[in-house]
Short mmCIF file of C-alpha atoms and ligand atoms in Angstrom, two decimals:
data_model
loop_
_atom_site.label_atom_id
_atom_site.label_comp_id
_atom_site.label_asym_id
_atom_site.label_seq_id
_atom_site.Cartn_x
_atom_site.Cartn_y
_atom_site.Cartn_z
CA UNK V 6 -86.49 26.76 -9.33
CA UNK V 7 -84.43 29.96 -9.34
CA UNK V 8 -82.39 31.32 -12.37
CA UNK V 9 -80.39 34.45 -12.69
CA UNK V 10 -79.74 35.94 -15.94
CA UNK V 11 -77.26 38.29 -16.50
CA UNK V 12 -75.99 40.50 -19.29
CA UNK V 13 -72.97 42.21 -19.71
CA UNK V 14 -71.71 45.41 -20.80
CA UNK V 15 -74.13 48.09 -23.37
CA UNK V 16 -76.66 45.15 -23.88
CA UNK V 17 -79.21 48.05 -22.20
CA UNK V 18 -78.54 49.23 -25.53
CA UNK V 19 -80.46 46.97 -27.37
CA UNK V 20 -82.93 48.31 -30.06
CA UNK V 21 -80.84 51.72 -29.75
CA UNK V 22 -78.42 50.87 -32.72
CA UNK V 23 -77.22 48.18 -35.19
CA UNK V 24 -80.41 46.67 -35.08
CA UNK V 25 -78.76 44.80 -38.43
CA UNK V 26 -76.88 42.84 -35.75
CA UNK V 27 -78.34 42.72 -32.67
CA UNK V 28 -82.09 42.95 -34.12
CA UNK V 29 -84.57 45.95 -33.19
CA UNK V 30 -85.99 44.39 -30.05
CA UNK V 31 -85.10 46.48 -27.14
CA UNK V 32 -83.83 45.52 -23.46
CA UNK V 33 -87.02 45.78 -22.08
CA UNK V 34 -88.72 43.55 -24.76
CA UNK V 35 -85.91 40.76 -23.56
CA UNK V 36 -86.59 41.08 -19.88
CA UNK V 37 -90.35 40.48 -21.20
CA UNK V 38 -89.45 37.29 -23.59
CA UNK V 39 -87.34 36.12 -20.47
CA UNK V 40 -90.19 36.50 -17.81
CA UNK V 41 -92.83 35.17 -20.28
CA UNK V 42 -90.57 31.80 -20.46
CA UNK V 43 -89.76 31.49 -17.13
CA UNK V 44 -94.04 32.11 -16.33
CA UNK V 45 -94.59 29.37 -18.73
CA UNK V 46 -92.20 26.77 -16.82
CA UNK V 47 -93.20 28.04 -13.32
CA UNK V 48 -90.03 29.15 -12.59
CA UNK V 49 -88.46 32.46 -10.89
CA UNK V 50 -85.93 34.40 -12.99
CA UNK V 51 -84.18 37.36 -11.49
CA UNK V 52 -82.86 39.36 -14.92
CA UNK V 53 -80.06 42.27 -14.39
CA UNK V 54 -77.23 43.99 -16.54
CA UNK V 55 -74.00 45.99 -15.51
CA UNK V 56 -71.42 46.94 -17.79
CA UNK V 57 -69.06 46.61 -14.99
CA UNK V 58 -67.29 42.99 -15.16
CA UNK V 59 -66.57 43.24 -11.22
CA UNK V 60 -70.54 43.83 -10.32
CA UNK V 61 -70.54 40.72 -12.65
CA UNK V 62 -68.29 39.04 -10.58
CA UNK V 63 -70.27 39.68 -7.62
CA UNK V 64 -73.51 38.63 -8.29
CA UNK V 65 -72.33 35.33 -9.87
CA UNK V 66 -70.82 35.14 -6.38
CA UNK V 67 -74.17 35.46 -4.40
CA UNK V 68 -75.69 33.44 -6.89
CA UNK V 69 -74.23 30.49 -4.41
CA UNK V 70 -76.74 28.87 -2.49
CA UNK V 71 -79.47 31.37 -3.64
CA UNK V 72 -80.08 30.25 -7.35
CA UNK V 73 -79.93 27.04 -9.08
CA UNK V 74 -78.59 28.06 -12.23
CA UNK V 75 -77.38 31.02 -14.23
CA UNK V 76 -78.10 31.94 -18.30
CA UNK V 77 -75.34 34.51 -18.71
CA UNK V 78 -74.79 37.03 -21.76
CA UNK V 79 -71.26 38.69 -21.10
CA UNK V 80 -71.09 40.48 -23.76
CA UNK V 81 -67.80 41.93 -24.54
CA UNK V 82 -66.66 40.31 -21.15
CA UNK V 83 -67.16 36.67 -23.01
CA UNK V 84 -64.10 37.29 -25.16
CA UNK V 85 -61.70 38.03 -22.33
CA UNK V 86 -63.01 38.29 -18.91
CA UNK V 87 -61.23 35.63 -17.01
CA UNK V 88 -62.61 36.74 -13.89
CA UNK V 89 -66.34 36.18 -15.15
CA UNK V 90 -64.62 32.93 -16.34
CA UNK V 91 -63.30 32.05 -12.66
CA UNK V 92 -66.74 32.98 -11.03
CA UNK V 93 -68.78 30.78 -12.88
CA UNK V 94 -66.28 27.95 -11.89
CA UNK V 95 -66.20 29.00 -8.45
CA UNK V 96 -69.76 28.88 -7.63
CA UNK V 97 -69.88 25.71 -9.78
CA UNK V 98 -73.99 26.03 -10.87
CA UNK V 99 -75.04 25.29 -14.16
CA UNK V 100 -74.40 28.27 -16.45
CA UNK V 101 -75.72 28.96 -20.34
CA UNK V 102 -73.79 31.11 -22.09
CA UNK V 103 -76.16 33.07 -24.70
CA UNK V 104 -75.57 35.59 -27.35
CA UNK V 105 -77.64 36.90 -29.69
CA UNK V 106 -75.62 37.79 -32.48
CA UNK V 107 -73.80 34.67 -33.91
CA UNK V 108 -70.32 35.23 -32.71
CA UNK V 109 -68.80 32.53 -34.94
CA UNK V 110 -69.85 34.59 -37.92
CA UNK V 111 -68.48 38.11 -36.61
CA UNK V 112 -65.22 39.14 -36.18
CA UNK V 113 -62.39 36.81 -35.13
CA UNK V 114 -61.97 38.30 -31.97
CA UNK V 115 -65.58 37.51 -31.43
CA UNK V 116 -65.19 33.90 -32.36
CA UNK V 117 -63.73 32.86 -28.92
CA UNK V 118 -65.25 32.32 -25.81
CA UNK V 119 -63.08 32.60 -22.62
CA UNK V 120 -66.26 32.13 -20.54
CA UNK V 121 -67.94 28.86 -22.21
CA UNK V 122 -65.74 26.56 -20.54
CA UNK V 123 -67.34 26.96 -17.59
CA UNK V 124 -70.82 26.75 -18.90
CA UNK V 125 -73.21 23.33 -19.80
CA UNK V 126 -73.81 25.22 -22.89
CA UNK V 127 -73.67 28.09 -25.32
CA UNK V 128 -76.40 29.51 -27.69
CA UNK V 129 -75.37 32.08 -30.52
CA UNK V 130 -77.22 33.35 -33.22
CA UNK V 131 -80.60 32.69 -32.57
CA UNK V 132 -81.46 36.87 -31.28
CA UNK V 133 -83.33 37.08 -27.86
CA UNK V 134 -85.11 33.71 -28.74
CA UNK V 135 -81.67 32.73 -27.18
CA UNK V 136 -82.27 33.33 -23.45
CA UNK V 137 -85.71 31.49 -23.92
CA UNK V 138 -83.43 28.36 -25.33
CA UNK V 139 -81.01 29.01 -22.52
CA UNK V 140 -83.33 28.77 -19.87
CA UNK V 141 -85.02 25.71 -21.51
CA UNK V 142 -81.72 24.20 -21.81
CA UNK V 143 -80.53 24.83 -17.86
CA UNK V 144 -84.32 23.83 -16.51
CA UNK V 145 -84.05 20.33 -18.29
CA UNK V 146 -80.32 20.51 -17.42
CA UNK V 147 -81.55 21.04 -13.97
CA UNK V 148 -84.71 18.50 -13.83
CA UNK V 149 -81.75 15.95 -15.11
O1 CA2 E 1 -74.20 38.74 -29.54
C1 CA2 E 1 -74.13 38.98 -28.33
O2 CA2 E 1 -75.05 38.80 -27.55
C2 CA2 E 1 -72.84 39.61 -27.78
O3 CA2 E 1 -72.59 39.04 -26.50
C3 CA2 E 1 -73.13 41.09 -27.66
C4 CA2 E 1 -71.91 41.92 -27.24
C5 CA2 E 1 -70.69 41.59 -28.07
O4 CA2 E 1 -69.55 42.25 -27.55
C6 CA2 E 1 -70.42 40.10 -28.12
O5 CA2 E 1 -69.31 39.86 -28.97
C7 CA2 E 1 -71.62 39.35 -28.65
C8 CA2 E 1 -72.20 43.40 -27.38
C9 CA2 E 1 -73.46 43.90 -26.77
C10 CA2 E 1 -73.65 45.29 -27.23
O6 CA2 E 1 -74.96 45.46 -27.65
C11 CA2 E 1 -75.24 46.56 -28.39
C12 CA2 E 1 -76.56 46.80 -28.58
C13 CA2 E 1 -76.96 47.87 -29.34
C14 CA2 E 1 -76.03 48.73 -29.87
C15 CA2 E 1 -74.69 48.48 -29.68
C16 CA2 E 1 -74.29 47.40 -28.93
#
């Protein structure tokens, strides 16, 4: 099993600032929690970030036929990136929307997702312990 995770815009920023927020963990300390999980299932993960929506695009676009499922932190892009929106429902594989602040709690504008539609499921709130719950989530999802 193959699973791409990707993460949107300034999430290489982690453990830089608001730490109150996002928690003091840093990017590299995610891809680490993500490959440890993905070792422990016997899985592949391929982990990358842009904080360009259209690279974001483009990868969900080769995802086709290459991976079998997709954990997916957009970032900013969740709250209006119909495009990211329209990929994931183009390429049709099982996505997990994850973020690790809760975004129900934050700021209205945070509170909706235009990208969850298109996903099996989304995980908030629970820091980078998230993207080990996402993966979980799409392997099972996956293993039906
Ligand atoms: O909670 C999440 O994972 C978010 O997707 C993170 C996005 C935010 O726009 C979403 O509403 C929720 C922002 C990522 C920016 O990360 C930073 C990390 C350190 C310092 C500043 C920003």
């Amino acid at each position: 099993m193959k699973i791409l995770v990707l993460n949107g815009p300034n999430l290489n920023m982690l453990g830089v600032r608001e730490p109150d927020i996002y928690g003091k963990e840093n990017y590299a300390s995610l891809c680490k929690t993500v490959e440890d999980e993905a070792k422990r299932l016997g899985i592949q993960v391929d982990i990358r970030q842009s904080n360009h929506e259209g690279q974001l695009v483009d990868w969900i676009q080769e995802a086709f036929g290459v991976f079998d499922g997709i954990v997916i932190n957009p970032a900013a892009y969740t709250h209006y990136s119909i495009a990211i929106l329209d990929a994931l429902k183009a390429v049709g594989l099982p996505a997990v929307e994850v973020h690790i602040s809760d975004i129900h709690k934050r700021e209205d504008f945070r509170k909706h997702s235009v990208t969850a539609p298109a996903c099996i499921g989304q995980i908030s709130g629970k820091g980078i312990y998230g993207y080990v719950l996402g993966i979980r989530m799409l392997y099972d999802h996956i293993n039906g």
